[in-house]
mmCIF file with all atom_site columns, C-alpha atoms in Angstrom:
data_model
loop_
_atom_site.group_PDB
_atom_site.id
_atom_site.type_symbol
_atom_site.label_atom_id
_atom_site.label_alt_id
_atom_site.label_comp_id
_atom_site.label_asym_id
_atom_site.label_entity_id
_atom_site.label_seq_id
_atom_site.pdbx_PDB_ins_code
_atom_site.Cartn_x
_atom_site.Cartn_y
_atom_site.Cartn_z
_atom_site.occupancy
_atom_site.B_iso_or_equiv
_atom_site.pdbx_formal_charge
_atom_site.auth_seq_id
_atom_site.auth_comp_id
_atom_site.auth_asym_id
_atom_site.auth_atom_id
_atom_site.pdbx_PDB_model_num
ATOM 1   C CA . MET A 1 1   ? 188.842 -4.543  -180.633 1.00 75.00 ? 1   MET A CA 1
ATOM 2   C CA . GLY A 1 2   ? 186.669 -5.629  -177.760 1.00 94.00 ? 2   GLY A CA 1
ATOM 3   C CA . VAL A 1 3   ? 186.659 -4.633  -174.132 1.00 97.00 ? 3   VAL A CA 1
ATOM 4   C CA . GLN A 1 4   ? 189.647 -4.862  -171.835 1.00 97.00 ? 4   GLN A CA 1
ATOM 5   C CA . ALA A 1 5   ? 190.110 -8.395  -170.525 1.00 97.00 ? 5   ALA A CA 1
ATOM 6   C CA . TYR A 1 6   ? 189.199 -7.514  -166.950 1.00 98.00 ? 6   TYR A CA 1
ATOM 7   C CA . ARG A 1 7   ? 185.827 -6.108  -168.178 1.00 98.00 ? 7   ARG A CA 1
ATOM 8   C CA . ILE A 1 8   ? 184.717 -9.186  -170.151 1.00 98.00 ? 8   ILE A CA 1
ATOM 9   C CA . GLY A 1 9   ? 182.809 -10.816 -167.280 1.00 98.00 ? 9   GLY A CA 1
ATOM 10  C CA . VAL A 1 10  ? 181.085 -7.577  -166.304 1.00 99.00 ? 10  VAL A CA 1
ATOM 11  C CA . GLU A 1 11  ? 180.105 -6.792  -169.907 1.00 99.00 ? 11  GLU A CA 1
ATOM 12  C CA . LEU A 1 12  ? 178.810 -10.324 -170.506 1.00 99.00 ? 12  LEU A CA 1
ATOM 13  C CA . ALA A 1 13  ? 176.708 -10.156 -167.342 1.00 99.00 ? 13  ALA A CA 1
ATOM 14  C CA . SER A 1 14  ? 175.332 -6.785  -168.446 1.00 99.00 ? 14  SER A CA 1
ATOM 15  C CA . LEU A 1 15  ? 174.517 -8.141  -171.909 1.00 99.00 ? 15  LEU A CA 1
ATOM 16  C CA . LEU A 1 16  ? 172.735 -11.188 -170.509 1.00 99.00 ? 16  LEU A CA 1
ATOM 17  C CA . GLY A 1 17  ? 170.744 -8.984  -168.145 1.00 99.00 ? 17  GLY A CA 1
ATOM 18  C CA . ASP A 1 18  ? 169.747 -6.721  -171.021 1.00 99.00 ? 18  ASP A CA 1
ATOM 19  C CA . VAL A 1 19  ? 168.682 -9.680  -173.168 1.00 99.00 ? 19  VAL A CA 1
ATOM 20  C CA . ARG A 1 20  ? 166.620 -11.111 -170.337 1.00 99.00 ? 20  ARG A CA 1
ATOM 21  C CA . TYR A 1 21  ? 164.866 -7.752  -169.952 1.00 99.00 ? 21  TYR A CA 1
ATOM 22  C CA . TRP A 1 22  ? 164.262 -7.433  -173.716 1.00 99.00 ? 22  TRP A CA 1
ATOM 23  C CA . VAL A 1 23  ? 162.739 -10.909 -173.839 1.00 99.00 ? 23  VAL A CA 1
ATOM 24  C CA . GLU A 1 24  ? 160.607 -10.533 -170.704 1.00 99.00 ? 24  GLU A CA 1
ATOM 25  C CA . HIS A 1 25  ? 159.298 -7.095  -171.746 1.00 99.00 ? 25  HIS A CA 1
ATOM 26  C CA . GLN A 1 26  ? 159.171 -7.763  -175.502 1.00 98.00 ? 26  GLN A CA 1
ATOM 27  C CA . THR A 1 27  ? 161.242 -4.625  -176.019 1.00 98.00 ? 27  THR A CA 1
ATOM 28  C CA . PHE A 1 28  ? 162.094 -5.659  -179.582 1.00 99.00 ? 28  PHE A CA 1
ATOM 29  C CA . PRO A 1 29  ? 160.844 -8.333  -181.989 1.00 99.00 ? 29  PRO A CA 1
ATOM 30  C CA . PRO A 1 30  ? 162.615 -11.703 -181.497 1.00 99.00 ? 30  PRO A CA 1
ATOM 31  C CA . ASP A 1 31  ? 164.891 -11.321 -184.558 1.00 99.00 ? 31  ASP A CA 1
ATOM 32  C CA . GLU A 1 32  ? 166.044 -7.931  -183.347 1.00 99.00 ? 32  GLU A CA 1
ATOM 33  C CA . ILE A 1 33  ? 166.719 -9.214  -179.837 1.00 99.00 ? 33  ILE A CA 1
ATOM 34  C CA . ALA A 1 34  ? 168.935 -11.978 -181.236 1.00 99.00 ? 34  ALA A CA 1
ATOM 35  C CA . ILE A 1 35  ? 170.765 -9.613  -183.597 1.00 99.00 ? 35  ILE A CA 1
ATOM 36  C CA . ARG A 1 36  ? 171.351 -6.998  -180.895 1.00 99.00 ? 36  ARG A CA 1
ATOM 37  C CA . PHE A 1 37  ? 172.681 -9.822  -178.697 1.00 99.00 ? 37  PHE A CA 1
ATOM 38  C CA . HIS A 1 38  ? 174.967 -10.967 -181.518 1.00 99.00 ? 38  HIS A CA 1
ATOM 39  C CA . HIS A 1 39  ? 176.295 -7.465  -182.131 1.00 99.00 ? 39  HIS A CA 1
ATOM 40  C CA . ARG A 1 40  ? 177.077 -6.784  -178.472 1.00 99.00 ? 40  ARG A CA 1
ATOM 41  C CA . LEU A 1 41  ? 178.682 -10.199 -178.020 1.00 99.00 ? 41  LEU A CA 1
ATOM 42  C CA . VAL A 1 42  ? 180.985 -9.558  -180.990 1.00 98.00 ? 42  VAL A CA 1
ATOM 43  C CA . ALA A 1 43  ? 181.794 -6.111  -179.572 1.00 98.00 ? 43  ALA A CA 1
ATOM 44  C CA . ILE A 1 44  ? 182.764 -7.589  -176.194 1.00 99.00 ? 44  ILE A CA 1
ATOM 45  C CA . HIS A 1 45  ? 185.145 -9.923  -178.075 1.00 98.00 ? 45  HIS A CA 1
ATOM 46  C CA . PRO A 1 46  ? 185.756 -12.408 -175.240 1.00 97.00 ? 46  PRO A CA 1
ATOM 47  C CA . PHE A 1 47  ? 188.145 -14.672 -177.196 1.00 97.00 ? 47  PHE A CA 1
ATOM 48  C CA . PRO A 1 48  ? 191.340 -14.112 -179.196 1.00 96.00 ? 48  PRO A CA 1
ATOM 49  C CA . ASN A 1 49  ? 189.724 -15.847 -182.198 1.00 95.00 ? 49  ASN A CA 1
ATOM 50  C CA . GLY A 1 50  ? 186.317 -17.172 -183.246 1.00 94.00 ? 50  GLY A CA 1
ATOM 51  C CA . ASN A 1 51  ? 184.211 -14.382 -181.762 1.00 96.00 ? 51  ASN A CA 1
ATOM 52  C CA . GLY A 1 52  ? 182.015 -14.003 -184.840 1.00 95.00 ? 52  GLY A CA 1
ATOM 53  C CA . ARG A 1 53  ? 181.364 -17.747 -185.096 1.00 95.00 ? 53  ARG A CA 1
ATOM 54  C CA . HIS A 1 54  ? 180.598 -17.911 -181.385 1.00 98.00 ? 54  HIS A CA 1
ATOM 55  C CA . ALA A 1 55  ? 178.248 -14.915 -181.549 1.00 98.00 ? 55  ALA A CA 1
ATOM 56  C CA . ARG A 1 56  ? 176.431 -16.244 -184.635 1.00 98.00 ? 56  ARG A CA 1
ATOM 57  C CA . LEU A 1 57  ? 175.901 -19.624 -182.975 1.00 98.00 ? 57  LEU A CA 1
ATOM 58  C CA . ALA A 1 58  ? 174.675 -17.950 -179.784 1.00 99.00 ? 58  ALA A CA 1
ATOM 59  C CA . ALA A 1 59  ? 172.272 -15.742 -181.777 1.00 99.00 ? 59  ALA A CA 1
ATOM 60  C CA . ASP A 1 60  ? 170.980 -18.792 -183.651 1.00 99.00 ? 60  ASP A CA 1
ATOM 61  C CA . LEU A 1 61  ? 170.355 -20.618 -180.374 1.00 99.00 ? 61  LEU A CA 1
ATOM 62  C CA . LEU A 1 62  ? 168.625 -17.568 -178.923 1.00 99.00 ? 62  LEU A CA 1
ATOM 63  C CA . ILE A 1 63  ? 166.317 -17.076 -181.901 1.00 99.00 ? 63  ILE A CA 1
ATOM 64  C CA . GLU A 1 64  ? 165.389 -20.775 -181.814 1.00 99.00 ? 64  GLU A CA 1
ATOM 65  C CA . HIS A 1 65  ? 164.630 -20.442 -178.100 1.00 98.00 ? 65  HIS A CA 1
ATOM 66  C CA . LEU A 1 66  ? 162.380 -17.487 -178.955 1.00 99.00 ? 66  LEU A CA 1
ATOM 67  C CA . GLY A 1 67  ? 160.512 -19.603 -181.518 1.00 98.00 ? 67  GLY A CA 1
ATOM 68  C CA . GLY A 1 68  ? 162.211 -18.358 -184.666 1.00 98.00 ? 68  GLY A CA 1
ATOM 69  C CA . GLU A 1 69  ? 164.319 -19.927 -187.392 1.00 98.00 ? 69  GLU A CA 1
ATOM 70  C CA . ARG A 1 70  ? 168.108 -19.868 -187.417 1.00 98.00 ? 70  ARG A CA 1
ATOM 71  C CA . PHE A 1 71  ? 169.675 -17.030 -189.363 1.00 98.00 ? 71  PHE A CA 1
ATOM 72  C CA . SER A 1 72  ? 171.273 -17.581 -192.781 1.00 97.00 ? 72  SER A CA 1
ATOM 73  C CA . TRP A 1 73  ? 174.075 -15.031 -192.178 1.00 97.00 ? 73  TRP A CA 1
ATOM 74  C CA . GLY A 1 74  ? 174.350 -14.050 -195.829 1.00 94.00 ? 74  GLY A CA 1
ATOM 75  C CA . GLY A 1 75  ? 173.922 -17.603 -197.081 1.00 92.00 ? 75  GLY A CA 1
ATOM 76  C CA . GLY A 1 76  ? 177.601 -18.544 -197.188 1.00 87.00 ? 76  GLY A CA 1
ATOM 77  C CA . THR A 1 77  ? 180.686 -19.097 -195.081 1.00 83.00 ? 77  THR A CA 1
ATOM 78  C CA . LEU A 1 78  ? 182.022 -16.103 -193.213 1.00 83.00 ? 78  LEU A CA 1
ATOM 79  C CA . ALA A 1 79  ? 185.242 -17.851 -192.191 1.00 77.00 ? 79  ALA A CA 1
ATOM 80  C CA . ASP A 1 80  ? 186.857 -17.119 -195.561 1.00 78.00 ? 80  ASP A CA 1
ATOM 81  C CA . VAL A 1 81  ? 188.092 -13.647 -196.399 1.00 79.00 ? 81  VAL A CA 1
ATOM 82  C CA . GLY A 1 82  ? 186.034 -12.402 -199.307 1.00 90.00 ? 82  GLY A CA 1
ATOM 83  C CA . GLU A 1 83  ? 183.087 -10.292 -200.390 1.00 93.00 ? 83  GLU A CA 1
ATOM 84  C CA . LEU A 1 84  ? 180.590 -11.915 -198.008 1.00 94.00 ? 84  LEU A CA 1
ATOM 85  C CA . ARG A 1 85  ? 182.822 -11.457 -194.976 1.00 93.00 ? 85  ARG A CA 1
ATOM 86  C CA . ALA A 1 86  ? 183.559 -7.864  -196.004 1.00 94.00 ? 86  ALA A CA 1
ATOM 87  C CA . ARG A 1 87  ? 179.816 -7.199  -196.164 1.00 96.00 ? 87  ARG A CA 1
ATOM 88  C CA . TYR A 1 88  ? 179.378 -8.782  -192.719 1.00 96.00 ? 88  TYR A CA 1
ATOM 89  C CA . VAL A 1 89  ? 182.093 -6.568  -191.233 1.00 96.00 ? 89  VAL A CA 1
ATOM 90  C CA . THR A 1 90  ? 180.522 -3.513  -192.882 1.00 98.00 ? 90  THR A CA 1
ATOM 91  C CA . VAL A 1 91  ? 177.090 -4.191  -191.383 1.00 98.00 ? 91  VAL A CA 1
ATOM 92  C CA . LEU A 1 92  ? 178.681 -4.847  -187.971 1.00 98.00 ? 92  LEU A CA 1
ATOM 93  C CA . ARG A 1 93  ? 180.363 -1.435  -188.180 1.00 98.00 ? 93  ARG A CA 1
ATOM 94  C CA . THR A 1 94  ? 177.071 0.139   -189.202 1.00 98.00 ? 94  THR A CA 1
ATOM 95  C CA . ALA A 1 95  ? 175.515 -1.418  -186.093 1.00 98.00 ? 95  ALA A CA 1
ATOM 96  C CA . ASP A 1 96  ? 178.327 0.165   -184.061 1.00 98.00 ? 96  ASP A CA 1
ATOM 97  C CA . ASN A 1 97  ? 176.723 3.470   -185.091 1.00 98.00 ? 97  ASN A CA 1
ATOM 98  C CA . HIS A 1 98  ? 173.315 2.362   -183.735 1.00 97.00 ? 98  HIS A CA 1
ATOM 99  C CA . ASP A 1 99  ? 171.844 1.292   -187.088 1.00 98.00 ? 99  ASP A CA 1
ATOM 100 C CA . ILE A 1 100 ? 170.979 -2.372  -186.570 1.00 98.00 ? 100 ILE A CA 1
ATOM 101 C CA . ALA A 1 101 ? 168.766 -2.736  -189.671 1.00 99.00 ? 101 ALA A CA 1
ATOM 102 C CA . PRO A 1 102 ? 171.540 -3.684  -192.157 1.00 99.00 ? 102 PRO A CA 1
ATOM 103 C CA . LEU A 1 103 ? 172.866 -6.389  -189.806 1.00 99.00 ? 103 LEU A CA 1
ATOM 104 C CA . LEU A 1 104 ? 169.357 -7.750  -189.325 1.00 98.00 ? 104 LEU A CA 1
ATOM 105 C CA . GLU A 1 105 ? 168.823 -7.804  -193.091 1.00 98.00 ? 105 GLU A CA 1
ATOM 106 C CA . PHE A 1 106 ? 172.197 -9.501  -193.668 1.00 98.00 ? 106 PHE A CA 1
ATOM 107 C CA . ALA A 1 107 ? 171.392 -12.174 -191.088 1.00 98.00 ? 107 ALA A CA 1
ATOM 108 C CA . ARG A 1 108 ? 168.165 -13.038 -192.916 1.00 98.00 ? 108 ARG A CA 1
ATOM 109 C CA . THR A 1 109 ? 169.605 -13.130 -196.477 1.00 94.00 ? 109 THR A CA 1
#
């Protein structure tokens, strides 16, 4: 999972450049920008552990910066293995196949 360690810095720089472009050019609505950012950050997987928590926090900070409300992320804790976390992983995998809508919906439920 994630990119090779030597690619992390390059991929993060690319992601941040993309997000800057999306924001400046209003490529997507604010929620979608934050969720696409979250998904790519999880995919880069810069840490051995805590990547989902880090990416959710970063997405929450980004959406607040863009004038929106923090996400609810399914309305529960995703740290525990269970149905909610399984649903989160499923929508992340769906986003891997370029369908971001289920992840966006999950983040707002």
